[in-house]
Short mmCIF file of C-alpha atoms in Angstrom, two decimals:
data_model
loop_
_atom_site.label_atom_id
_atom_site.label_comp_id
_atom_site.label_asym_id
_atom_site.label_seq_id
_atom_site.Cartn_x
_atom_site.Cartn_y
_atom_site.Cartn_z
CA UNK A 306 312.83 204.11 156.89
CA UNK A 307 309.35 204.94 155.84
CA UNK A 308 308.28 202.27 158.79
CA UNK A 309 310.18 203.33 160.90
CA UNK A 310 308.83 207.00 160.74
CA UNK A 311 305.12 205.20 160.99
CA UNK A 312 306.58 203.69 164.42
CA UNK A 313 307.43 207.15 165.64
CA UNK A 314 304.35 208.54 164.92
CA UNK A 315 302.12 206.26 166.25
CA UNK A 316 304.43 206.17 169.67
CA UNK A 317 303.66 210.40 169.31
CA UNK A 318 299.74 209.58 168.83
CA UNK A 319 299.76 206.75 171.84
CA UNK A 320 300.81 209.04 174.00
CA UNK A 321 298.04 211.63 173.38
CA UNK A 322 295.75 208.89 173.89
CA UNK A 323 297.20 208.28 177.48
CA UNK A 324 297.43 211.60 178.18
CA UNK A 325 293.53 212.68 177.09
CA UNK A 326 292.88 209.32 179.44
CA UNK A 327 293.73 211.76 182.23
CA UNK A 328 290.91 213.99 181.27
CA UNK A 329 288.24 211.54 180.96
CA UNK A 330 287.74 207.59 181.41
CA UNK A 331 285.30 205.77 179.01
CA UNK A 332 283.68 203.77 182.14
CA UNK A 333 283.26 207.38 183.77
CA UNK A 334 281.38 208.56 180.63
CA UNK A 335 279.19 205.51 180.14
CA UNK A 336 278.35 205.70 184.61
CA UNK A 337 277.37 209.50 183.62
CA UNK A 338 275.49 208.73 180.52
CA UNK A 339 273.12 206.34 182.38
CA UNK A 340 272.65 208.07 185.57
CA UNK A 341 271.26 211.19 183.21
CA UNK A 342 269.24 208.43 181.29
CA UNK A 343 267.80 207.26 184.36
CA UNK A 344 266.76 211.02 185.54
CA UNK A 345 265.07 211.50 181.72
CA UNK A 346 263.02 208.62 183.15
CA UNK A 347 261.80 209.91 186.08
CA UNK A 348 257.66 211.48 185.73
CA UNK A 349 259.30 215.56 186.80
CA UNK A 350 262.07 215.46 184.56
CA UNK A 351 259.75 217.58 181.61
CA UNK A 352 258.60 220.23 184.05
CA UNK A 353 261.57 222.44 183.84
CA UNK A 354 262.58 223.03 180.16
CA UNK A 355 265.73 224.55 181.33
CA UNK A 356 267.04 221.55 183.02
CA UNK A 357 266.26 218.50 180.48
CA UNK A 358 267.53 221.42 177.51
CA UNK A 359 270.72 221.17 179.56
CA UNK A 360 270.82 217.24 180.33
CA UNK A 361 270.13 216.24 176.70
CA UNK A 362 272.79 218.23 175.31
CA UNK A 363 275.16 216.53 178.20
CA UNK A 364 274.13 213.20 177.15
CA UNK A 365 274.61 214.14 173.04
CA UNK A 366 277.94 215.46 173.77
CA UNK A 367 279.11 212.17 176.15
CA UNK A 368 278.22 209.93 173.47
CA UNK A 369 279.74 211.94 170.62
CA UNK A 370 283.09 211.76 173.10
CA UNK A 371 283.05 208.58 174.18
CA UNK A 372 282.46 206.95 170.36
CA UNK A 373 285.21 209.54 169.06
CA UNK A 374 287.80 208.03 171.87
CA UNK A 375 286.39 204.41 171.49
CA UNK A 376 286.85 205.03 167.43
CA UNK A 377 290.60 206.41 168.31
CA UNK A 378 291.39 203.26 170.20
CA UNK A 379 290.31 200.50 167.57
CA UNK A 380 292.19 202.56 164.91
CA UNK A 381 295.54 202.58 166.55
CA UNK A 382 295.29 198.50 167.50
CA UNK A 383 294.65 198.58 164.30
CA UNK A 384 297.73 200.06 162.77
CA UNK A 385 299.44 198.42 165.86
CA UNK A 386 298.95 194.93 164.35
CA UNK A 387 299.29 196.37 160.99
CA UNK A 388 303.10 197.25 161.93
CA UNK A 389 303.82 193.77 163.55
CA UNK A 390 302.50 191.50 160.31
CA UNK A 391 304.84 194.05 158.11
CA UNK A 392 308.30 193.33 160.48
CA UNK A 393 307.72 189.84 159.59
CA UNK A 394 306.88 190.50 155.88
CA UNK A 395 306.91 193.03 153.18
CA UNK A 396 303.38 194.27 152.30
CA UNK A 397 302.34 197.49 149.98
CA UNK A 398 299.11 197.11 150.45
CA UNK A 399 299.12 196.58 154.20
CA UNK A 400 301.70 199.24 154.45
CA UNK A 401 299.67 201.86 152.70
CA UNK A 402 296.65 200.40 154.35
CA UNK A 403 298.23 201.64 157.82
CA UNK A 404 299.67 205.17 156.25
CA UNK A 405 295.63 205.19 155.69
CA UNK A 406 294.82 204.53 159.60
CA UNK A 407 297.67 207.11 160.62
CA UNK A 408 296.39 209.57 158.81
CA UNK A 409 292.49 209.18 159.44
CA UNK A 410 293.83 208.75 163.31
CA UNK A 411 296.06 211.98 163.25
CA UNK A 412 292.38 213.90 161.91
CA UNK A 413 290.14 211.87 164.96
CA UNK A 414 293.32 212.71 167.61
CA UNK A 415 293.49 216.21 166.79
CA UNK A 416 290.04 217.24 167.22
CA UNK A 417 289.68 215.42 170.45
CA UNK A 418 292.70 217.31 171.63
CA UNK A 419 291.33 220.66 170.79
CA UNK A 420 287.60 219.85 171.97
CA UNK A 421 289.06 217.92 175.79
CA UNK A 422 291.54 220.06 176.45
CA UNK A 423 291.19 223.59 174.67
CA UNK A 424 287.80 223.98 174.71
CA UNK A 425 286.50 223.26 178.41
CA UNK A 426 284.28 226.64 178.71
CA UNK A 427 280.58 226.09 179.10
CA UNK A 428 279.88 228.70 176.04
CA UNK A 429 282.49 226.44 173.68
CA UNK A 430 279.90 224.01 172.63
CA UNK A 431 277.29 226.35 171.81
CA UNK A 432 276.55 227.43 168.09
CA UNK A 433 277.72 230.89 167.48
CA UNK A 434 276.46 234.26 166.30
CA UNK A 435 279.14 235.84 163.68
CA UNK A 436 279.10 239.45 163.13
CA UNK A 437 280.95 241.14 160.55
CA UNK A 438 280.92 245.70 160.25
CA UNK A 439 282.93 247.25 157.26
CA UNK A 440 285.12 249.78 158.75
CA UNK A 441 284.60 253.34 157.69
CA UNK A 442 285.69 254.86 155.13
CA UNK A 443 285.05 253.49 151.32
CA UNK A 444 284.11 250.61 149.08
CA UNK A 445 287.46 248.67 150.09
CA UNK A 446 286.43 248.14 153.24
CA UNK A 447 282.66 247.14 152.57
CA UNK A 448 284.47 244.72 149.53
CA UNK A 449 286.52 243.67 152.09
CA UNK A 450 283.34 242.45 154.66
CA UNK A 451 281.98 240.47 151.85
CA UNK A 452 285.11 238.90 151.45
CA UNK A 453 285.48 238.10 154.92
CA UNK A 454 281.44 237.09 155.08
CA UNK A 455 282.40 234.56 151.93
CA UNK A 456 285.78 233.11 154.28
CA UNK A 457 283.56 232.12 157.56
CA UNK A 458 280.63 230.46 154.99
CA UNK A 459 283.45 228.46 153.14
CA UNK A 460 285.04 227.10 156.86
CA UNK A 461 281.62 226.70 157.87
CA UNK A 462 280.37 224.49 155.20
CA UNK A 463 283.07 222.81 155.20
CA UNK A 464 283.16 221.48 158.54
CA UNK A 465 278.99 220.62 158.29
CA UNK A 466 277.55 223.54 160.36
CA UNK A 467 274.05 224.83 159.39
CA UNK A 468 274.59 228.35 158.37
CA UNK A 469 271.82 231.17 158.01
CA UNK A 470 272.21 234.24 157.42
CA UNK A 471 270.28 237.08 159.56
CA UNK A 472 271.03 240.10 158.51
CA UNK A 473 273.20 241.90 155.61
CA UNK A 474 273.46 245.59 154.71
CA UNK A 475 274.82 245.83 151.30
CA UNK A 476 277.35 248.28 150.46
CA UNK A 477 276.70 251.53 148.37
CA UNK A 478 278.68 250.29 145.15
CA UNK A 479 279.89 246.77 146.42
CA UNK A 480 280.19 244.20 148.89
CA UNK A 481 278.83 244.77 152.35
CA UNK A 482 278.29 247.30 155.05
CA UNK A 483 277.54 244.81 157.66
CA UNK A 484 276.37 240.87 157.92
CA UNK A 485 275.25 238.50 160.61
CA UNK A 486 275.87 234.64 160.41
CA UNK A 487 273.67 232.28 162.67
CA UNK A 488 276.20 229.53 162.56
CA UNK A 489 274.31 225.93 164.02
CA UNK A 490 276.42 222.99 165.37
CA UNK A 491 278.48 221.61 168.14
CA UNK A 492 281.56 223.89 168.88
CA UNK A 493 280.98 226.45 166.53
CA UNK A 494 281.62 229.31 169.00
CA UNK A 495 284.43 227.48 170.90
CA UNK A 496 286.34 227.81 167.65
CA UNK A 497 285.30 230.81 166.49
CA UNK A 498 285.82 232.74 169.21
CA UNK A 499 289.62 233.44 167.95
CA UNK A 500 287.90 235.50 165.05
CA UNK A 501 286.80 238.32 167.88
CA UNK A 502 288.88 241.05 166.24
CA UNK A 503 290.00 243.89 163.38
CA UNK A 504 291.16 242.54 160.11
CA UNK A 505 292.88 244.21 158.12
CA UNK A 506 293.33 244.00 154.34
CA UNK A 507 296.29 245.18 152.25
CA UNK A 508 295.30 244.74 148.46
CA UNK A 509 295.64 246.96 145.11
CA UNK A 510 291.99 248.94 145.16
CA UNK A 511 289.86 247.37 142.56
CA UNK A 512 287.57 250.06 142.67
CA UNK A 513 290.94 252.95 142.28
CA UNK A 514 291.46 253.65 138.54
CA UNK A 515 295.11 254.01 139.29
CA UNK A 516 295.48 250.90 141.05
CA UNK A 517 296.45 252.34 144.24
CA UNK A 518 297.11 250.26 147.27
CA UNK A 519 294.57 250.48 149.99
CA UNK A 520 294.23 249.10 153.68
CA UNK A 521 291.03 247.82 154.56
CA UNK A 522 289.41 247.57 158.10
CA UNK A 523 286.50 244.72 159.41
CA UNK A 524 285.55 244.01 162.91
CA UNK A 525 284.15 240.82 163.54
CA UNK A 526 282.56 239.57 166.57
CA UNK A 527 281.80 236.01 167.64
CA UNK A 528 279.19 235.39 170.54
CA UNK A 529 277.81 232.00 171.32
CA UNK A 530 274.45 231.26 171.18
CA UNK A 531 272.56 230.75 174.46
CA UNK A 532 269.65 228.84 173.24
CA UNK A 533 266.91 227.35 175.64
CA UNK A 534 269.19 227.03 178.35
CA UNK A 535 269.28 229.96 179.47
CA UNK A 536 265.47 231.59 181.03
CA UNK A 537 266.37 235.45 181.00
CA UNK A 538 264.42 237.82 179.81
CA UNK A 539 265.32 241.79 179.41
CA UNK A 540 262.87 244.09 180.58
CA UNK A 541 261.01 245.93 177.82
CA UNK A 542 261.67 249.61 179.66
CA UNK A 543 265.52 248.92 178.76
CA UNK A 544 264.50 247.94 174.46
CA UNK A 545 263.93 250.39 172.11
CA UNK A 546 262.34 248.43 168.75
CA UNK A 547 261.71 250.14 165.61
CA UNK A 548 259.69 248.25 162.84
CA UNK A 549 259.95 249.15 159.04
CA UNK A 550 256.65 251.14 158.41
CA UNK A 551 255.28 251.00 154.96
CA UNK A 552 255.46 254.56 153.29
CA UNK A 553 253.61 254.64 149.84
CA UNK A 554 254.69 251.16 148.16
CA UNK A 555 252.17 249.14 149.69
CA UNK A 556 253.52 246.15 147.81
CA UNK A 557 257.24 246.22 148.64
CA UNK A 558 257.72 243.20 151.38
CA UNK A 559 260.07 245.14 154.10
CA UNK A 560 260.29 242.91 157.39
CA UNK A 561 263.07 244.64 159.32
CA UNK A 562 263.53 245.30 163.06
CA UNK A 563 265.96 246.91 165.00
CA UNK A 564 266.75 246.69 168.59
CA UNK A 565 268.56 248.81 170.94
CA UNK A 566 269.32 248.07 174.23
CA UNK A 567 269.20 251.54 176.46
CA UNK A 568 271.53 250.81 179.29
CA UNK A 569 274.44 250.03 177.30
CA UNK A 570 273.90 251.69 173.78
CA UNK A 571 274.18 247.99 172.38
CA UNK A 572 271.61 247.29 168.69
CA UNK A 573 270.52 244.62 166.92
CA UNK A 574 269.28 244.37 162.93
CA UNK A 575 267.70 241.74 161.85
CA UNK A 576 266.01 241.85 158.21
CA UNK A 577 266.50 238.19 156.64
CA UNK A 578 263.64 236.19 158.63
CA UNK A 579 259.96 236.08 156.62
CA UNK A 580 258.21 238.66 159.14
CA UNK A 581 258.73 241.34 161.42
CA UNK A 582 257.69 238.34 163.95
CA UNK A 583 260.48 236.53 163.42
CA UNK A 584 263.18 239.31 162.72
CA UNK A 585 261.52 240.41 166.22
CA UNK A 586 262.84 236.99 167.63
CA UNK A 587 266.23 236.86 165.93
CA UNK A 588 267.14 240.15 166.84
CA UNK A 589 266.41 239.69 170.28
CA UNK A 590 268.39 236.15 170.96
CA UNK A 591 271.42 238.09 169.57
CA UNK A 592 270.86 241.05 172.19
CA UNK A 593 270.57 238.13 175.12
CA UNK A 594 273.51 236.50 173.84
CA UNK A 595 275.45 240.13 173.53
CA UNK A 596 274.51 241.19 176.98
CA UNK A 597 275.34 237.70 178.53
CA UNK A 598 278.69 236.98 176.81
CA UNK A 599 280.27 239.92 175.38
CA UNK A 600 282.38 241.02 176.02
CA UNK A 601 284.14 238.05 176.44
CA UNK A 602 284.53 236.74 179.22
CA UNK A 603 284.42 239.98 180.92
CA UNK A 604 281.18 240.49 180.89
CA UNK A 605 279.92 236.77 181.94
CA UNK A 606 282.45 237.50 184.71
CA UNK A 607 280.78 241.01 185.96
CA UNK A 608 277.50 239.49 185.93
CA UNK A 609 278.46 236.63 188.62
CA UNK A 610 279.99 239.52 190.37
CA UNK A 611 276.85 240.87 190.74
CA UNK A 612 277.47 243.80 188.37
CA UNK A 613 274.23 244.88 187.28
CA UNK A 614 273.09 245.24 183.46
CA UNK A 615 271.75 248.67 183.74
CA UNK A 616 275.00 249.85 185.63
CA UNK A 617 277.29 249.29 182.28
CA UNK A 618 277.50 251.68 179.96
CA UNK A 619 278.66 251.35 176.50
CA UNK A 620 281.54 253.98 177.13
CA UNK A 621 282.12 251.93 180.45
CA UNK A 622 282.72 248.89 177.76
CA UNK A 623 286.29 248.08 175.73
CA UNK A 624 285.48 246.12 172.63
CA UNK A 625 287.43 243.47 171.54
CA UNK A 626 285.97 243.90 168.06
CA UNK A 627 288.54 246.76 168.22
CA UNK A 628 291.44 245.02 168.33
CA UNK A 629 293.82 244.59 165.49
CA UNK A 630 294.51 240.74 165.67
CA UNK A 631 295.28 239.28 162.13
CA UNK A 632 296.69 241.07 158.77
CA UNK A 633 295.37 239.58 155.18
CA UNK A 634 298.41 241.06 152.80
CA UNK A 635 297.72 240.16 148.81
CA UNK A 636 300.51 242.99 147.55
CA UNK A 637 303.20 243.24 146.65
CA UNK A 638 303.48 239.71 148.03
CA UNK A 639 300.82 237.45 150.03
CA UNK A 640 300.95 236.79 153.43
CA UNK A 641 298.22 236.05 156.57
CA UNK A 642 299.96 236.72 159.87
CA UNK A 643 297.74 236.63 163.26
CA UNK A 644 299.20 239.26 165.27
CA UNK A 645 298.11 237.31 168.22
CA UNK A 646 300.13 234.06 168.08
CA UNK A 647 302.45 235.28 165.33
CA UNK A 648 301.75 232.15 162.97
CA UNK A 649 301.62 233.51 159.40
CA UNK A 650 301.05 231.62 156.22
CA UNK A 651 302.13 232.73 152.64
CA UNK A 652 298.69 230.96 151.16
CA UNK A 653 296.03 233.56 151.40
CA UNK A 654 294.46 232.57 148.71
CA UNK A 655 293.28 229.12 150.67
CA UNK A 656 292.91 231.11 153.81
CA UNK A 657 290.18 233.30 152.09
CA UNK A 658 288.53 230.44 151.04
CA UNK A 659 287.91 228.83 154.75
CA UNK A 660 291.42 227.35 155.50
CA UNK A 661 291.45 228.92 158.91
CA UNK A 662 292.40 226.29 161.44
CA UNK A 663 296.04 227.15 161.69
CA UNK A 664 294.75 230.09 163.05
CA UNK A 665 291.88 228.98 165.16
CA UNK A 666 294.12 225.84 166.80
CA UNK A 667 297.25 228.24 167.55
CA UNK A 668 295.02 230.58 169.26
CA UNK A 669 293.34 228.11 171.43
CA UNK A 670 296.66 226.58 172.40
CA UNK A 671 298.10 229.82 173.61
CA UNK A 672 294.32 231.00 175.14
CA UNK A 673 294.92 227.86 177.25
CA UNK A 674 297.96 228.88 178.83
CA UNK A 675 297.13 232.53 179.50
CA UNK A 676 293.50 232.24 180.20
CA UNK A 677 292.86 233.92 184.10
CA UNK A 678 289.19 234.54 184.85
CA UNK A 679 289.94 237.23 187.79
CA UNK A 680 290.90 240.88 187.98
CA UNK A 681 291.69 241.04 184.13
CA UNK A 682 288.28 240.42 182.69
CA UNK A 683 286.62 243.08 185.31
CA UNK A 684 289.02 245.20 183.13
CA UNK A 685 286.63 245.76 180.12
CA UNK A 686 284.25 247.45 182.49
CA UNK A 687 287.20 250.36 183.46
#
């Protein structure tokens, strides 16, 4: 029985293979991967830093896919023989062996399904900016940002991104008023897009004497990073930047900066970089990568309309930071349900310490089939 469920399964995972075939063709990739070789060798490829920022990523990303796929393929023939030698004989060690394979190929298959054919938008690949704002109110909800702040560091680390932190705000008895993640690595935003939202938090107050149950609000937004692709600049008459100025204490090393962006309302805090310098420059890639992609994809989608910048005002803009989309319940009973996709697990405990991708995948899949770039996304700007 127990091969015969290994048969089934790797019939299941063949035909994923076949059908991510459809989306891309390993001679395809390799006929790319050398025609963008050959324009790297060409004397003007180094004289726009725009262009070869763009064609070096391509090629990373090529190679990355076509080893994963290659690395798919050689597993499977593996099991594949695997399965044939055991029909003919009993073998524990062969047969747990191939349970091995299945299992290391179900991992490989499943992350080439969601990065081929849930995460095809340009911004997907791109590292991402994670922003996280206690909601108003009391110490819950700034207990309740740390908490949240702690979640996206666990997933984070444990998938190997290079996290920093930019800016954080603590809270006036606890936790945090507000925090910024700079989160480094190769479809970082495409995933973590699906955190764009309002979580909320039903728990007994630890902070209540009489253990009273509290709700707790966090928005979180998720923009990707632009990076050196993109040459824009924002005119300096539309920034407002305010330094920290020393006042008495001479000695106390303050290197914030805050940046507000006139036309649409829109700032920026940055405190966690060595100078004002840097904080300067932090602050000010978030703002480009606010104004470009958020929000999302609304506002990528009024800008190749033609919509100008200084024509959007914030009241003109509908956050999706404001949207209720997942519930974190830890009494009377424990429960995470995403209000989006309605998947819900009773483990909150391992959701709160980065065991999100239930979540994330579920919200891909259904972005996939709903996703319309038209009319709809020209309604944030009503």
């Amino acid at each position: 029985m127990e091969l015969l469920n290994i048969k089934r399964e790797v019939e299941r995972l063949s035909n994923i293979l076949a059908k991510l075939k459809a989306v891309f063709d390993v001679r395809e990739l390799s006929a790319r991967i050398e025609y963008l070789n050959q324009l790297i060798s060409q004397s003007t490829f180094w004289d726009n830093s725009a262009t070869f920022y763009q064609i070096l990523q391509e090629i990373e990303h090529l190679n990355a896919t076509k080893k994963q796929y290659q690395r798919s393929h050689f597993i499977l023939e593996d099991i594949k023989a695997a399965l044939e030698l055991l029909e003919l004989s009993a073998d524990e060690e062969l047969l747990l062996e191939a349970q091995t394979n299945l299992t290391q190929l179900q991992q490989e298959l499943e992350t080439i399904e969601i990065q081929q054919l849930l995460l095809s938008d340009p911004c997907d690949q791109k590292g991402a900016f994670l922003i996280i704002t206690a909601g108003v109110g009391n110490t819950d909800a700034q207990y309740w940002a740390y908490m949240l702040l702690r979640m996206y560091s666990k997933w984070g680390e444990s998938n190997s991104y290079k996290i920093l932190l930019v800016e954080e705000s603590c809270g006036d008895l606890a936790g945090i008023k507000s925090a910024s993640l700079e989160i480094n690595g190769r479809y970082a935003y495409g995933y973590l897009k699906s955190e764009t939202g309002t979580h909320q938090l039903e728990q007994i107050s630890p902070f209540d004497v009489i253990n009273s149950l509290r709700t707790s609000l966090v928005n979180v937004e998720v923009i990707p990073i632009l990076g050196e692709s993109v040459e824009w600049e924002i005119p300096e008459k539309d920034l407002e930047i305010t330094f920290y100025r020393h006042r008495g204490n001479v000695n106390r090393t303050e290197t914030w900066v805050n940046i507000v962006h006139i036309p649409t309302g829109i700032s920026v805090f940055c405190n966690q970089e060595r100078s004002q310098m840097q904080n300067k420059e932090k602050a000010l890639a978030i703002l480009k990568s606010k104004l470009f992609a958020m929000p999302t994809p609304g506002y990528a989608y009024a800008l190749a309309q033609g919509v100008q910048i200084d024509k959007i005002q914030p009241r003109l803009i509908k956050s999706l930071s404001s949207k209720l989309i997942r519930e974190y319940i830890l009494h009377p009973y424990t429960k995470v349900k995403d209000l989006r996709t309605n998947v819900e697990t009773a483990a909150a405990t391992e959701v709160l310490e980065g065991k999100i991708d239930l979540f994330i995948k579920a919200y891909l899949q259904q972005l996939n089939h709903t996703t319309s770039v038209g009319k709809e996304a020209l309604d944030n700007f009503k």
